[in-house]
Amino acid sequence: MPLFSAMIFATAFILGLAVLIFQLIKGSQKIQLKNIIGGIALGVPNYFSIYFLVRALRHPSLESSTVFTLNNLGIVMVATLIGILFFKEKLSAKNWIGIGFAILSIILITTIQ
């Protein structure tokens, strides 16, 4: 399982590096420390999210439809929370209704099995 996740990210790294080298040669891109730090800050959580998603899919008591639904709803909920806390986003009534339905669906999915 770790090999599967590592291969996915190694392939993405090689392809990204190839694109970066092409852009450096073309002169449309330059390397900055903040971009490297940002890439690592995004890459590490992404690696572990894939790793634990695969582990959850292999768990005998979890249905894949439940795992994917909870994963996707969790991503939306965390992204919304980050937007509110860090970027001071204002949500409309329609957004709050959507969040409420997402929470309700998580409760229904996890309790009805």
Backbone as XML, in Angstrom:
<?xml version="1.0"?>
<chain id="A" units="angstrom">
  <residue number="1" name="MET">
    <atom name="N" x="0.811" y="-1.200" z="0.000"/>
    <atom name="CA" x="0.000" y="0.000" z="0.000"/>
    <atom name="C" x="0.857" y="1.269" z="0.000"/>
  </residue>
  <residue number="2" name="PRO">
    <atom name="N" x="1.902" y="1.366" z="0.836"/>
    <atom name="CA" x="2.757" y="2.551" z="0.760"/>
    <atom name="C" x="3.432" y="2.685" z="-0.610"/>
  </residue>
  <residue number="3" name="LEU">
    <atom name="N" x="3.759" y="1.543" z="-1.230"/>
    <atom name="CA" x="4.380" y="1.579" z="-2.542"/>
    <atom name="C" x="3.423" y="2.153" z="-3.584"/>
  </residue>
  <residue number="4" name="PHE">
    <atom name="N" x="2.146" y="1.783" z="-3.494"/>
    <atom name="CA" x="1.141" y="2.313" z="-4.415"/>
    <atom name="C" x="1.057" y="3.837" z="-4.297"/>
  </residue>
  <residue number="5" name="SER">
    <atom name="N" x="0.942" y="4.346" z="-3.075"/>
    <atom name="CA" x="0.862" y="5.792" z="-2.860"/>
    <atom name="C" x="2.142" y="6.475" z="-3.310"/>
  </residue>
  <residue number="6" name="ALA">
    <atom name="N" x="3.279" y="5.873" z="-2.998"/>
    <atom name="CA" x="4.558" y="6.473" z="-3.389"/>
    <atom name="C" x="4.693" y="6.532" z="-4.908"/>
  </residue>
  <residue number="7" name="MET">
    <atom name="N" x="4.236" y="5.516" z="-5.604"/>
    <atom name="CA" x="4.317" y="5.518" z="-7.073"/>
    <atom name="C" x="3.445" y="6.606" z="-7.685"/>
  </residue>
  <residue number="8" name="ILE">
    <atom name="N" x="2.280" y="6.823" z="-7.118"/>
    <atom name="CA" x="1.413" y="7.894" z="-7.614"/>
    <atom name="C" x="2.117" y="9.240" z="-7.479"/>
  </residue>
  <residue number="9" name="PHE">
    <atom name="N" x="2.676" y="9.489" z="-6.313"/>
    <atom name="CA" x="3.316" y="10.779" z="-6.080"/>
    <atom name="C" x="4.657" y="10.882" z="-6.793"/>
  </residue>
  <residue number="10" name="ALA">
    <atom name="N" x="5.364" y="9.795" z="-6.979"/>
    <atom name="CA" x="6.616" y="9.828" z="-7.740"/>
    <atom name="C" x="6.332" y="10.165" z="-9.202"/>
  </residue>
  <residue number="11" name="THR">
    <atom name="N" x="5.269" y="9.591" z="-9.750"/>
    <atom name="CA" x="4.884" y="9.903" z="-11.127"/>
    <atom name="C" x="4.496" y="11.368" z="-11.260"/>
  </residue>
  <residue number="12" name="ALA">
    <atom name="N" x="3.723" y="11.875" z="-10.328"/>
    <atom name="CA" x="3.339" y="13.287" z="-10.349"/>
    <atom name="C" x="4.567" y="14.182" z="-10.219"/>
  </residue>
  <residue number="13" name="PHE">
    <atom name="N" x="5.525" y="13.786" z="-9.376"/>
    <atom name="CA" x="6.757" y="14.555" z="-9.205"/>
    <atom name="C" x="7.559" y="14.604" z="-10.497"/>
  </residue>
  <residue number="14" name="ILE">
    <atom name="N" x="7.705" y="13.456" z="-11.151"/>
    <atom name="CA" x="8.483" y="13.399" z="-12.393"/>
    <atom name="C" x="7.825" y="14.236" z="-13.487"/>
  </residue>
  <residue number="15" name="LEU">
    <atom name="N" x="6.518" y="14.109" z="-13.627"/>
    <atom name="CA" x="5.811" y="14.914" z="-14.629"/>
    <atom name="C" x="5.883" y="16.405" z="-14.312"/>
  </residue>
  <residue number="16" name="GLY">
    <atom name="N" x="5.701" y="16.749" z="-13.039"/>
    <atom name="CA" x="5.801" y="18.154" z="-12.637"/>
    <atom name="C" x="7.191" y="18.712" z="-12.844"/>
  </residue>
  <residue number="17" name="LEU">
    <atom name="N" x="8.200" y="17.917" z="-12.551"/>
    <atom name="CA" x="9.582" y="18.341" z="-12.759"/>
    <atom name="C" x="9.869" y="18.558" z="-14.241"/>
  </residue>
  <residue number="18" name="ALA">
    <atom name="N" x="9.342" y="17.680" z="-15.089"/>
    <atom name="CA" x="9.526" y="17.837" z="-16.531"/>
    <atom name="C" x="8.893" y="19.140" z="-17.026"/>
  </residue>
  <residue number="19" name="VAL">
    <atom name="N" x="7.690" y="19.436" z="-16.544"/>
    <atom name="CA" x="7.027" y="20.685" z="-16.934"/>
    <atom name="C" x="7.805" y="21.889" z="-16.416"/>
  </residue>
  <residue number="20" name="LEU">
    <atom name="N" x="8.299" y="21.810" z="-15.187"/>
    <atom name="CA" x="9.083" y="22.905" z="-14.610"/>
    <atom name="C" x="10.361" y="23.145" z="-15.401"/>
  </residue>
  <residue number="21" name="ILE">
    <atom name="N" x="11.062" y="22.084" z="-15.750"/>
    <atom name="CA" x="12.299" y="22.236" z="-16.535"/>
    <atom name="C" x="11.993" y="22.875" z="-17.880"/>
  </residue>
  <residue number="22" name="PHE">
    <atom name="N" x="10.910" y="22.436" z="-18.518"/>
    <atom name="CA" x="10.505" y="23.040" z="-19.793"/>
    <atom name="C" x="10.219" y="24.531" z="-19.628"/>
  </residue>
  <residue number="23" name="GLN">
    <atom name="N" x="9.506" y="24.902" z="-18.562"/>
    <atom name="CA" x="9.183" y="26.306" z="-18.322"/>
    <atom name="C" x="10.422" y="27.115" z="-17.959"/>
  </residue>
  <residue number="24" name="LEU">
    <atom name="N" x="11.373" y="26.511" z="-17.242"/>
    <atom name="CA" x="12.625" y="27.202" z="-16.922"/>
    <atom name="C" x="13.441" y="27.474" z="-18.183"/>
  </residue>
  <residue number="25" name="ILE">
    <atom name="N" x="13.494" y="26.498" z="-19.072"/>
    <atom name="CA" x="14.221" y="26.670" z="-20.334"/>
    <atom name="C" x="13.556" y="27.733" z="-21.188"/>
  </residue>
  <residue number="26" name="LYS">
    <atom name="N" x="12.239" y="27.716" z="-21.215"/>
    <atom name="CA" x="11.464" y="28.699" z="-21.994"/>
    <atom name="C" x="11.537" y="30.089" z="-21.374"/>
  </residue>
  <residue number="27" name="GLY">
    <atom name="N" x="11.818" y="30.162" z="-20.073"/>
    <atom name="CA" x="11.934" y="31.446" z="-19.384"/>
    <atom name="C" x="10.630" y="31.971" z="-18.810"/>
  </residue>
  <residue number="28" name="SER">
    <atom name="N" x="9.604" y="31.148" z="-18.784"/>
    <atom name="CA" x="8.314" y="31.604" z="-18.274"/>
    <atom name="C" x="8.128" y="31.311" z="-16.789"/>
  </residue>
  <residue number="29" name="GLN">
    <atom name="N" x="9.129" y="30.717" z="-16.165"/>
    <atom name="CA" x="9.021" y="30.340" z="-14.753"/>
    <atom name="C" x="10.380" y="30.487" z="-14.084"/>
  </residue>
  <residue number="30" name="LYS">
    <atom name="N" x="10.345" y="30.825" z="-12.798"/>
    <atom name="CA" x="11.573" y="30.812" z="-12.017"/>
    <atom name="C" x="11.283" y="30.161" z="-10.672"/>
  </residue>
  <residue number="31" name="ILE">
    <atom name="N" x="12.302" y="29.549" z="-10.098"/>
    <atom name="CA" x="12.139" y="28.818" z="-8.849"/>
    <atom name="C" x="12.210" y="29.789" z="-7.682"/>
  </residue>
  <residue number="32" name="GLN">
    <atom name="N" x="11.213" y="29.676" z="-6.775"/>
    <atom name="CA" x="11.181" y="30.511" z="-5.578"/>
    <atom name="C" x="11.011" y="29.603" z="-4.355"/>
  </residue>
  <residue number="33" name="LEU">
    <atom name="N" x="11.651" y="29.981" z="-3.261"/>
    <atom name="CA" x="11.606" y="29.178" z="-2.042"/>
    <atom name="C" x="10.182" y="29.011" z="-1.528"/>
  </residue>
  <residue number="34" name="LYS">
    <atom name="N" x="9.368" y="30.063" z="-1.604"/>
    <atom name="CA" x="7.991" y="29.966" z="-1.101"/>
    <atom name="C" x="7.174" y="28.934" z="-1.879"/>
  </residue>
  <residue number="35" name="ASN">
    <atom name="N" x="7.464" y="28.769" z="-3.168"/>
    <atom name="CA" x="6.760" y="27.759" z="-3.958"/>
    <atom name="C" x="7.175" y="26.347" z="-3.559"/>
  </residue>
  <residue number="36" name="ILE">
    <atom name="N" x="8.442" y="26.161" z="-3.231"/>
    <atom name="CA" x="8.910" y="24.852" z="-2.782"/>
    <atom name="C" x="8.286" y="24.506" z="-1.435"/>
  </residue>
  <residue number="37" name="ILE">
    <atom name="N" x="8.272" y="25.469" z="-0.524"/>
    <atom name="CA" x="7.666" y="25.248" z="0.793"/>
    <atom name="C" x="6.170" y="24.965" z="0.654"/>
  </residue>
  <residue number="38" name="GLY">
    <atom name="N" x="5.491" y="25.722" z="-0.202"/>
    <atom name="CA" x="4.064" y="25.495" z="-0.437"/>
    <atom name="C" x="3.795" y="24.127" z="-1.037"/>
  </residue>
  <residue number="39" name="GLY">
    <atom name="N" x="4.655" y="23.692" z="-1.956"/>
    <atom name="CA" x="4.498" y="22.372" z="-2.560"/>
    <atom name="C" x="4.651" y="21.257" z="-1.541"/>
  </residue>
  <residue number="40" name="ILE">
    <atom name="N" x="5.621" y="21.415" z="-0.644"/>
    <atom name="CA" x="5.810" y="20.411" z="0.407"/>
    <atom name="C" x="4.635" y="20.437" z="1.376"/>
  </residue>
  <residue number="41" name="ALA">
    <atom name="N" x="4.163" y="21.652" z="1.717"/>
    <atom name="CA" x="3.040" y="21.786" z="2.648"/>
    <atom name="C" x="1.762" y="21.167" z="2.085"/>
  </residue>
  <residue number="42" name="LEU">
    <atom name="N" x="1.600" y="21.177" z="0.776"/>
    <atom name="CA" x="0.437" y="20.528" z="0.161"/>
    <atom name="C" x="0.686" y="19.052" z="-0.122"/>
  </residue>
  <residue number="43" name="GLY">
    <atom name="N" x="1.914" y="18.702" z="-0.463"/>
    <atom name="CA" x="2.230" y="17.336" z="-0.851"/>
    <atom name="C" x="2.157" y="16.335" z="0.286"/>
  </residue>
  <residue number="44" name="VAL">
    <atom name="N" x="2.649" y="16.712" z="1.449"/>
    <atom name="CA" x="2.659" y="15.782" z="2.583"/>
    <atom name="C" x="1.245" y="15.408" z="3.014"/>
  </residue>
  <residue number="45" name="PRO">
    <atom name="N" x="0.339" y="16.379" z="3.235"/>
    <atom name="CA" x="-1.036" y="15.977" z="3.588"/>
    <atom name="C" x="-1.728" y="15.202" z="2.462"/>
  </residue>
  <residue number="46" name="ASN">
    <atom name="N" x="-1.438" y="15.554" z="1.210"/>
    <atom name="CA" x="-2.045" y="14.818" z="0.098"/>
    <atom name="C" x="-1.581" y="13.369" z="0.075"/>
  </residue>
  <residue number="47" name="TYR">
    <atom name="N" x="-0.297" y="13.143" z="0.326"/>
    <atom name="CA" x="0.220" y="11.772" z="0.357"/>
    <atom name="C" x="-0.511" y="10.956" z="1.423"/>
  </residue>
  <residue number="48" name="PHE">
    <atom name="N" x="-0.601" y="11.513" z="2.626"/>
    <atom name="CA" x="-1.234" y="10.755" z="3.704"/>
    <atom name="C" x="-2.739" y="10.619" z="3.492"/>
  </residue>
  <residue number="49" name="SER">
    <atom name="N" x="-3.376" y="11.587" z="2.828"/>
    <atom name="CA" x="-4.807" y="11.436" z="2.558"/>
    <atom name="C" x="-5.048" y="10.286" z="1.588"/>
  </residue>
  <residue number="50" name="ILE">
    <atom name="N" x="-4.196" y="10.157" z="0.579"/>
    <atom name="CA" x="-4.319" y="9.029" z="-0.348"/>
    <atom name="C" x="-4.025" y="7.707" z="0.373"/>
  </residue>
  <residue number="51" name="TYR">
    <atom name="N" x="-2.993" y="7.713" z="1.195"/>
    <atom name="CA" x="-2.609" y="6.512" z="1.937"/>
    <atom name="C" x="-3.771" y="6.023" z="2.808"/>
  </residue>
  <residue number="52" name="PHE">
    <atom name="N" x="-4.372" y="6.942" z="3.569"/>
    <atom name="CA" x="-5.460" y="6.537" z="4.463"/>
    <atom name="C" x="-6.750" y="6.252" z="3.700"/>
  </residue>
  <residue number="53" name="LEU">
    <atom name="N" x="-6.951" y="6.890" z="2.554"/>
    <atom name="CA" x="-8.111" y="6.566" z="1.728"/>
    <atom name="C" x="-8.007" y="5.129" z="1.221"/>
  </residue>
  <residue number="54" name="VAL">
    <atom name="N" x="-6.832" y="4.740" z="0.752"/>
    <atom name="CA" x="-6.639" y="3.374" z="0.284"/>
    <atom name="C" x="-6.813" y="2.389" z="1.437"/>
  </residue>
  <residue number="55" name="ARG">
    <atom name="N" x="-6.297" y="2.732" z="2.613"/>
    <atom name="CA" x="-6.476" y="1.858" z="3.783"/>
    <atom name="C" x="-7.958" y="1.694" z="4.125"/>
  </residue>
  <residue number="56" name="ALA">
    <atom name="N" x="-8.702" y="2.810" z="4.070"/>
    <atom name="CA" x="-10.139" y="2.741" z="4.369"/>
    <atom name="C" x="-10.863" y="1.895" z="3.330"/>
  </residue>
  <residue number="57" name="LEU">
    <atom name="N" x="-10.458" y="2.009" z="2.074"/>
    <atom name="CA" x="-11.105" y="1.207" z="1.028"/>
    <atom name="C" x="-10.814" y="-0.283" z="1.194"/>
  </residue>
  <residue number="58" name="ARG">
    <atom name="N" x="-9.695" y="-0.613" z="1.787"/>
    <atom name="CA" x="-9.339" y="-2.020" z="1.992"/>
    <atom name="C" x="-9.933" y="-2.593" z="3.281"/>
  </residue>
  <residue number="59" name="HIS">
    <atom name="N" x="-10.497" y="-1.734" z="4.117"/>
    <atom name="CA" x="-11.063" y="-2.206" z="5.382"/>
    <atom name="C" x="-12.318" y="-3.015" z="5.095"/>
  </residue>
  <residue number="60" name="PRO">
    <atom name="N" x="-12.421" y="-4.207" z="5.684"/>
    <atom name="CA" x="-13.543" y="-5.088" z="5.343"/>
    <atom name="C" x="-14.917" y="-4.586" z="5.781"/>
  </residue>
  <residue number="61" name="SER">
    <atom name="N" x="-14.988" y="-3.751" z="6.795"/>
    <atom name="CA" x="-16.306" y="-3.330" z="7.277"/>
    <atom name="C" x="-16.792" y="-2.027" z="6.647"/>
  </residue>
  <residue number="62" name="LEU">
    <atom name="N" x="-16.014" y="-1.437" z="5.755"/>
    <atom name="CA" x="-16.418" y="-0.175" z="5.133"/>
    <atom name="C" x="-16.748" y="-0.384" z="3.657"/>
  </residue>
  <residue number="63" name="GLU">
    <atom name="N" x="-17.874" y="0.144" z="3.241"/>
    <atom name="CA" x="-18.262" y="0.105" z="1.834"/>
    <atom name="C" x="-17.547" y="1.241" z="1.092"/>
  </residue>
  <residue number="64" name="SER">
    <atom name="N" x="-17.150" y="0.994" z="-0.129"/>
    <atom name="CA" x="-16.436" y="2.021" z="-0.891"/>
    <atom name="C" x="-17.326" y="3.240" z="-1.150"/>
  </residue>
  <residue number="65" name="SER">
    <atom name="N" x="-18.622" y="3.027" z="-1.331"/>
    <atom name="CA" x="-19.523" y="4.164" z="-1.554"/>
    <atom name="C" x="-19.553" y="5.074" z="-0.323"/>
  </residue>
  <residue number="66" name="THR">
    <atom name="N" x="-19.477" y="4.500" z="0.853"/>
    <atom name="CA" x="-19.440" y="5.287" z="2.089"/>
    <atom name="C" x="-18.113" y="6.023" z="2.221"/>
  </residue>
  <residue number="67" name="VAL">
    <atom name="N" x="-17.016" y="5.332" z="1.940"/>
    <atom name="CA" x="-15.690" y="5.936" z="2.072"/>
    <atom name="C" x="-15.550" y="7.123" z="1.132"/>
  </residue>
  <residue number="68" name="PHE">
    <atom name="N" x="-15.921" y="6.953" z="-0.142"/>
    <atom name="CA" x="-15.782" y="8.047" z="-1.103"/>
    <atom name="C" x="-16.682" y="9.226" z="-0.753"/>
  </residue>
  <residue number="69" name="THR">
    <atom name="N" x="-17.899" y="8.930" z="-0.322"/>
    <atom name="CA" x="-18.818" y="10.010" z="0.044"/>
    <atom name="C" x="-18.292" y="10.794" z="1.237"/>
  </residue>
  <residue number="70" name="LEU">
    <atom name="N" x="-17.870" y="10.090" z="2.280"/>
    <atom name="CA" x="-17.334" y="10.776" z="3.459"/>
    <atom name="C" x="-16.062" y="11.548" z="3.130"/>
  </residue>
  <residue number="71" name="ASN">
    <atom name="N" x="-15.219" y="10.984" z="2.296"/>
    <atom name="CA" x="-13.990" y="11.666" z="1.898"/>
    <atom name="C" x="-14.304" y="12.969" z="1.165"/>
  </residue>
  <residue number="72" name="ASN">
    <atom name="N" x="-15.189" y="12.906" z="0.187"/>
    <atom name="CA" x="-15.514" y="14.099" z="-0.594"/>
    <atom name="C" x="-16.218" y="15.158" z="0.257"/>
  </residue>
  <residue number="73" name="LEU">
    <atom name="N" x="-17.151" y="14.733" z="1.089"/>
    <atom name="CA" x="-17.830" y="15.697" z="1.950"/>
    <atom name="C" x="-16.872" y="16.298" z="2.973"/>
  </residue>
  <residue number="74" name="GLY">
    <atom name="N" x="-15.960" y="15.478" z="3.474"/>
    <atom name="CA" x="-14.963" y="15.986" z="4.413"/>
    <atom name="C" x="-14.073" y="17.044" z="3.778"/>
  </residue>
  <residue number="75" name="ILE">
    <atom name="N" x="-13.677" y="16.823" z="2.533"/>
    <atom name="CA" x="-12.854" y="17.798" z="1.823"/>
    <atom name="C" x="-13.605" y="19.115" z="1.656"/>
  </residue>
  <residue number="76" name="VAL">
    <atom name="N" x="-14.860" y="19.035" z="1.266"/>
    <atom name="CA" x="-15.665" y="20.253" z="1.099"/>
    <atom name="C" x="-15.825" y="20.985" z="2.428"/>
  </residue>
  <residue number="77" name="MET">
    <atom name="N" x="-16.077" y="20.227" z="3.500"/>
    <atom name="CA" x="-16.276" y="20.857" z="4.810"/>
    <atom name="C" x="-14.993" y="21.529" z="5.314"/>
  </residue>
  <residue number="78" name="VAL">
    <atom name="N" x="-13.859" y="20.847" z="5.165"/>
    <atom name="CA" x="-12.588" y="21.432" z="5.620"/>
    <atom name="C" x="-12.229" y="22.648" z="4.774"/>
  </residue>
  <residue number="79" name="ALA">
    <atom name="N" x="-12.435" y="22.565" z="3.461"/>
    <atom name="CA" x="-12.143" y="23.698" z="2.593"/>
    <atom name="C" x="-13.022" y="24.904" z="2.949"/>
  </residue>
  <residue number="80" name="THR">
    <atom name="N" x="-14.280" y="24.656" z="3.258"/>
    <atom name="CA" x="-15.183" y="25.729" z="3.678"/>
    <atom name="C" x="-14.720" y="26.349" z="4.985"/>
  </residue>
  <residue number="81" name="LEU">
    <atom name="N" x="-14.360" y="25.519" z="5.935"/>
    <atom name="CA" x="-13.878" y="26.007" z="7.232"/>
    <atom name="C" x="-12.606" y="26.835" z="7.072"/>
  </residue>
  <residue number="82" name="ILE">
    <atom name="N" x="-11.685" y="26.384" z="6.248"/>
    <atom name="CA" x="-10.450" y="27.137" z="6.002"/>
    <atom name="C" x="-10.771" y="28.476" z="5.346"/>
  </residue>
  <residue number="83" name="GLY">
    <atom name="N" x="-11.699" y="28.466" z="4.399"/>
    <atom name="CA" x="-12.098" y="29.715" z="3.747"/>
    <atom name="C" x="-12.687" y="30.711" z="4.727"/>
  </residue>
  <residue number="84" name="ILE">
    <atom name="N" x="-13.490" y="30.232" z="5.648"/>
    <atom name="CA" x="-14.108" y="31.114" z="6.649"/>
    <atom name="C" x="-13.057" y="31.629" z="7.632"/>
  </residue>
  <residue number="85" name="LEU">
    <atom name="N" x="-12.217" y="30.740" z="8.139"/>
    <atom name="CA" x="-11.263" y="31.115" z="9.187"/>
    <atom name="C" x="-10.082" y="31.928" z="8.665"/>
  </residue>
  <residue number="86" name="PHE">
    <atom name="N" x="-9.500" y="31.514" z="7.557"/>
    <atom name="CA" x="-8.263" y="32.141" z="7.101"/>
    <atom name="C" x="-8.474" y="33.225" z="6.051"/>
  </residue>
  <residue number="87" name="PHE">
    <atom name="N" x="-9.514" y="33.099" z="5.239"/>
    <atom name="CA" x="-9.720" y="34.055" z="4.153"/>
    <atom name="C" x="-10.947" y="34.940" z="4.361"/>
  </residue>
  <residue number="88" name="LYS">
    <atom name="N" x="-11.559" y="34.821" z="5.533"/>
    <atom name="CA" x="-12.697" y="35.656" z="5.930"/>
    <atom name="C" x="-13.823" y="35.648" z="4.893"/>
  </residue>
  <residue number="89" name="GLU">
    <atom name="N" x="-14.072" y="34.477" z="4.310"/>
    <atom name="CA" x="-15.149" y="34.369" z="3.336"/>
    <atom name="C" x="-16.500" y="34.497" z="4.027"/>
  </residue>
  <residue number="90" name="LYS">
    <atom name="N" x="-17.426" y="35.099" z="3.342"/>
    <atom name="CA" x="-18.800" y="35.236" z="3.834"/>
    <atom name="C" x="-19.670" y="34.271" z="3.041"/>
  </residue>
  <residue number="91" name="LEU">
    <atom name="N" x="-20.386" y="33.432" z="3.760"/>
    <atom name="CA" x="-21.247" y="32.456" z="3.104"/>
    <atom name="C" x="-22.677" y="32.957" z="3.042"/>
  </residue>
  <residue number="92" name="SER">
    <atom name="N" x="-23.334" y="32.677" z="1.915"/>
    <atom name="CA" x="-24.730" y="33.062" z="1.749"/>
    <atom name="C" x="-25.625" y="32.035" z="2.445"/>
  </residue>
  <residue number="93" name="ALA">
    <atom name="N" x="-26.899" y="32.362" z="2.512"/>
    <atom name="CA" x="-27.861" y="31.424" z="3.116"/>
    <atom name="C" x="-27.874" y="30.108" z="2.348"/>
  </residue>
  <residue number="94" name="LYS">
    <atom name="N" x="-27.734" y="30.183" z="1.035"/>
    <atom name="CA" x="-27.699" y="28.977" z="0.198"/>
    <atom name="C" x="-26.487" y="28.111" z="0.559"/>
  </residue>
  <residue number="95" name="ASN">
    <atom name="N" x="-25.335" y="28.742" z="0.826"/>
    <atom name="CA" x="-24.146" y="27.998" z="1.231"/>
    <atom name="C" x="-24.365" y="27.293" z="2.566"/>
  </residue>
  <residue number="96" name="TRP">
    <atom name="N" x="-24.965" y="27.985" z="3.527"/>
    <atom name="CA" x="-25.212" y="27.385" z="4.838"/>
    <atom name="C" x="-26.195" y="26.228" z="4.742"/>
  </residue>
  <residue number="97" name="ILE">
    <atom name="N" x="-27.192" y="26.361" z="3.885"/>
    <atom name="CA" x="-28.143" y="25.263" z="3.665"/>
    <atom name="C" x="-27.411" y="24.052" z="3.083"/>
  </residue>
  <residue number="98" name="GLY">
    <atom name="N" x="-26.514" y="24.294" z="2.131"/>
    <atom name="CA" x="-25.719" y="23.220" z="1.544"/>
    <atom name="C" x="-24.846" y="22.533" z="2.581"/>
  </residue>
  <residue number="99" name="ILE">
    <atom name="N" x="-24.238" y="23.321" z="3.471"/>
    <atom name="CA" x="-23.414" y="22.754" z="4.542"/>
    <atom name="C" x="-24.276" y="21.907" z="5.475"/>
  </residue>
  <residue number="100" name="GLY">
    <atom name="N" x="-25.466" y="22.404" z="5.775"/>
    <atom name="CA" x="-26.383" y="21.644" z="6.624"/>
    <atom name="C" x="-26.762" y="20.311" z="5.990"/>
  </residue>
  <residue number="101" name="PHE">
    <atom name="N" x="-27.051" y="20.328" z="4.692"/>
    <atom name="CA" x="-27.362" y="19.081" z="4.003"/>
    <atom name="C" x="-26.155" y="18.137" z="3.977"/>
  </residue>
  <residue number="102" name="ALA">
    <atom name="N" x="-24.965" y="18.690" z="3.836"/>
    <atom name="CA" x="-23.755" y="17.859" z="3.839"/>
    <atom name="C" x="-23.582" y="17.177" z="5.188"/>
  </residue>
  <residue number="103" name="ILE">
    <atom name="N" x="-23.771" y="17.927" z="6.260"/>
    <atom name="CA" x="-23.665" y="17.351" z="7.602"/>
    <atom name="C" x="-24.739" y="16.295" z="7.810"/>
  </residue>
  <residue number="104" name="LEU">
    <atom name="N" x="-25.957" y="16.585" z="7.391"/>
    <atom name="CA" x="-27.047" y="15.612" z="7.504"/>
    <atom name="C" x="-26.731" y="14.348" z="6.708"/>
  </residue>
  <residue number="105" name="SER">
    <atom name="N" x="-26.159" y="14.509" z="5.518"/>
    <atom name="CA" x="-25.848" y="13.329" z="4.725"/>
    <atom name="C" x="-24.745" y="12.494" z="5.369"/>
  </residue>
  <residue number="106" name="ILE">
    <atom name="N" x="-23.767" y="13.140" z="5.995"/>
    <atom name="CA" x="-22.728" y="12.398" z="6.717"/>
    <atom name="C" x="-23.354" y="11.597" z="7.846"/>
  </residue>
  <residue number="107" name="ILE">
    <atom name="N" x="-24.264" y="12.228" z="8.586"/>
    <atom name="CA" x="-24.928" y="11.529" z="9.690"/>
    <atom name="C" x="-25.731" y="10.345" z="9.160"/>
  </residue>
  <residue number="108" name="LEU">
    <atom name="N" x="-26.462" y="10.540" z="8.084"/>
    <atom name="CA" x="-27.270" y="9.453" z="7.526"/>
    <atom name="C" x="-26.411" y="8.320" z="6.981"/>
  </residue>
  <residue number="109" name="ILE">
    <atom name="N" x="-25.330" y="8.670" z="6.304"/>
    <atom name="CA" x="-24.463" y="7.646" z="5.734"/>
    <atom name="C" x="-23.802" y="6.808" z="6.808"/>
  </residue>
  <residue number="110" name="THR">
    <atom name="N" x="-23.347" y="7.461" z="7.853"/>
    <atom name="CA" x="-22.619" y="6.718" z="8.887"/>
    <atom name="C" x="-23.535" y="5.932" z="9.819"/>
  </residue>
  <residue number="111" name="THR">
    <atom name="N" x="-24.794" y="6.310" z="9.923"/>
    <atom name="CA" x="-25.691" y="5.605" z="10.835"/>
    <atom name="C" x="-26.533" y="4.526" z="10.135"/>
  </residue>
  <residue number="112" name="ILE">
    <atom name="N" x="-26.744" y="4.657" z="8.852"/>
    <atom name="CA" x="-27.573" y="3.693" z="8.131"/>
    <atom name="C" x="-26.658" y="2.743" z="7.369"/>
  </residue>
  <residue number="113" name="GLN">
    <atom name="N" x="-26.278" y="1.653" z="8.031"/>
    <atom name="CA" x="-25.451" y="0.621" z="7.380"/>
    <atom name="C" x="-25.782" y="-0.723" z="7.924"/>
  </residue>
</chain>
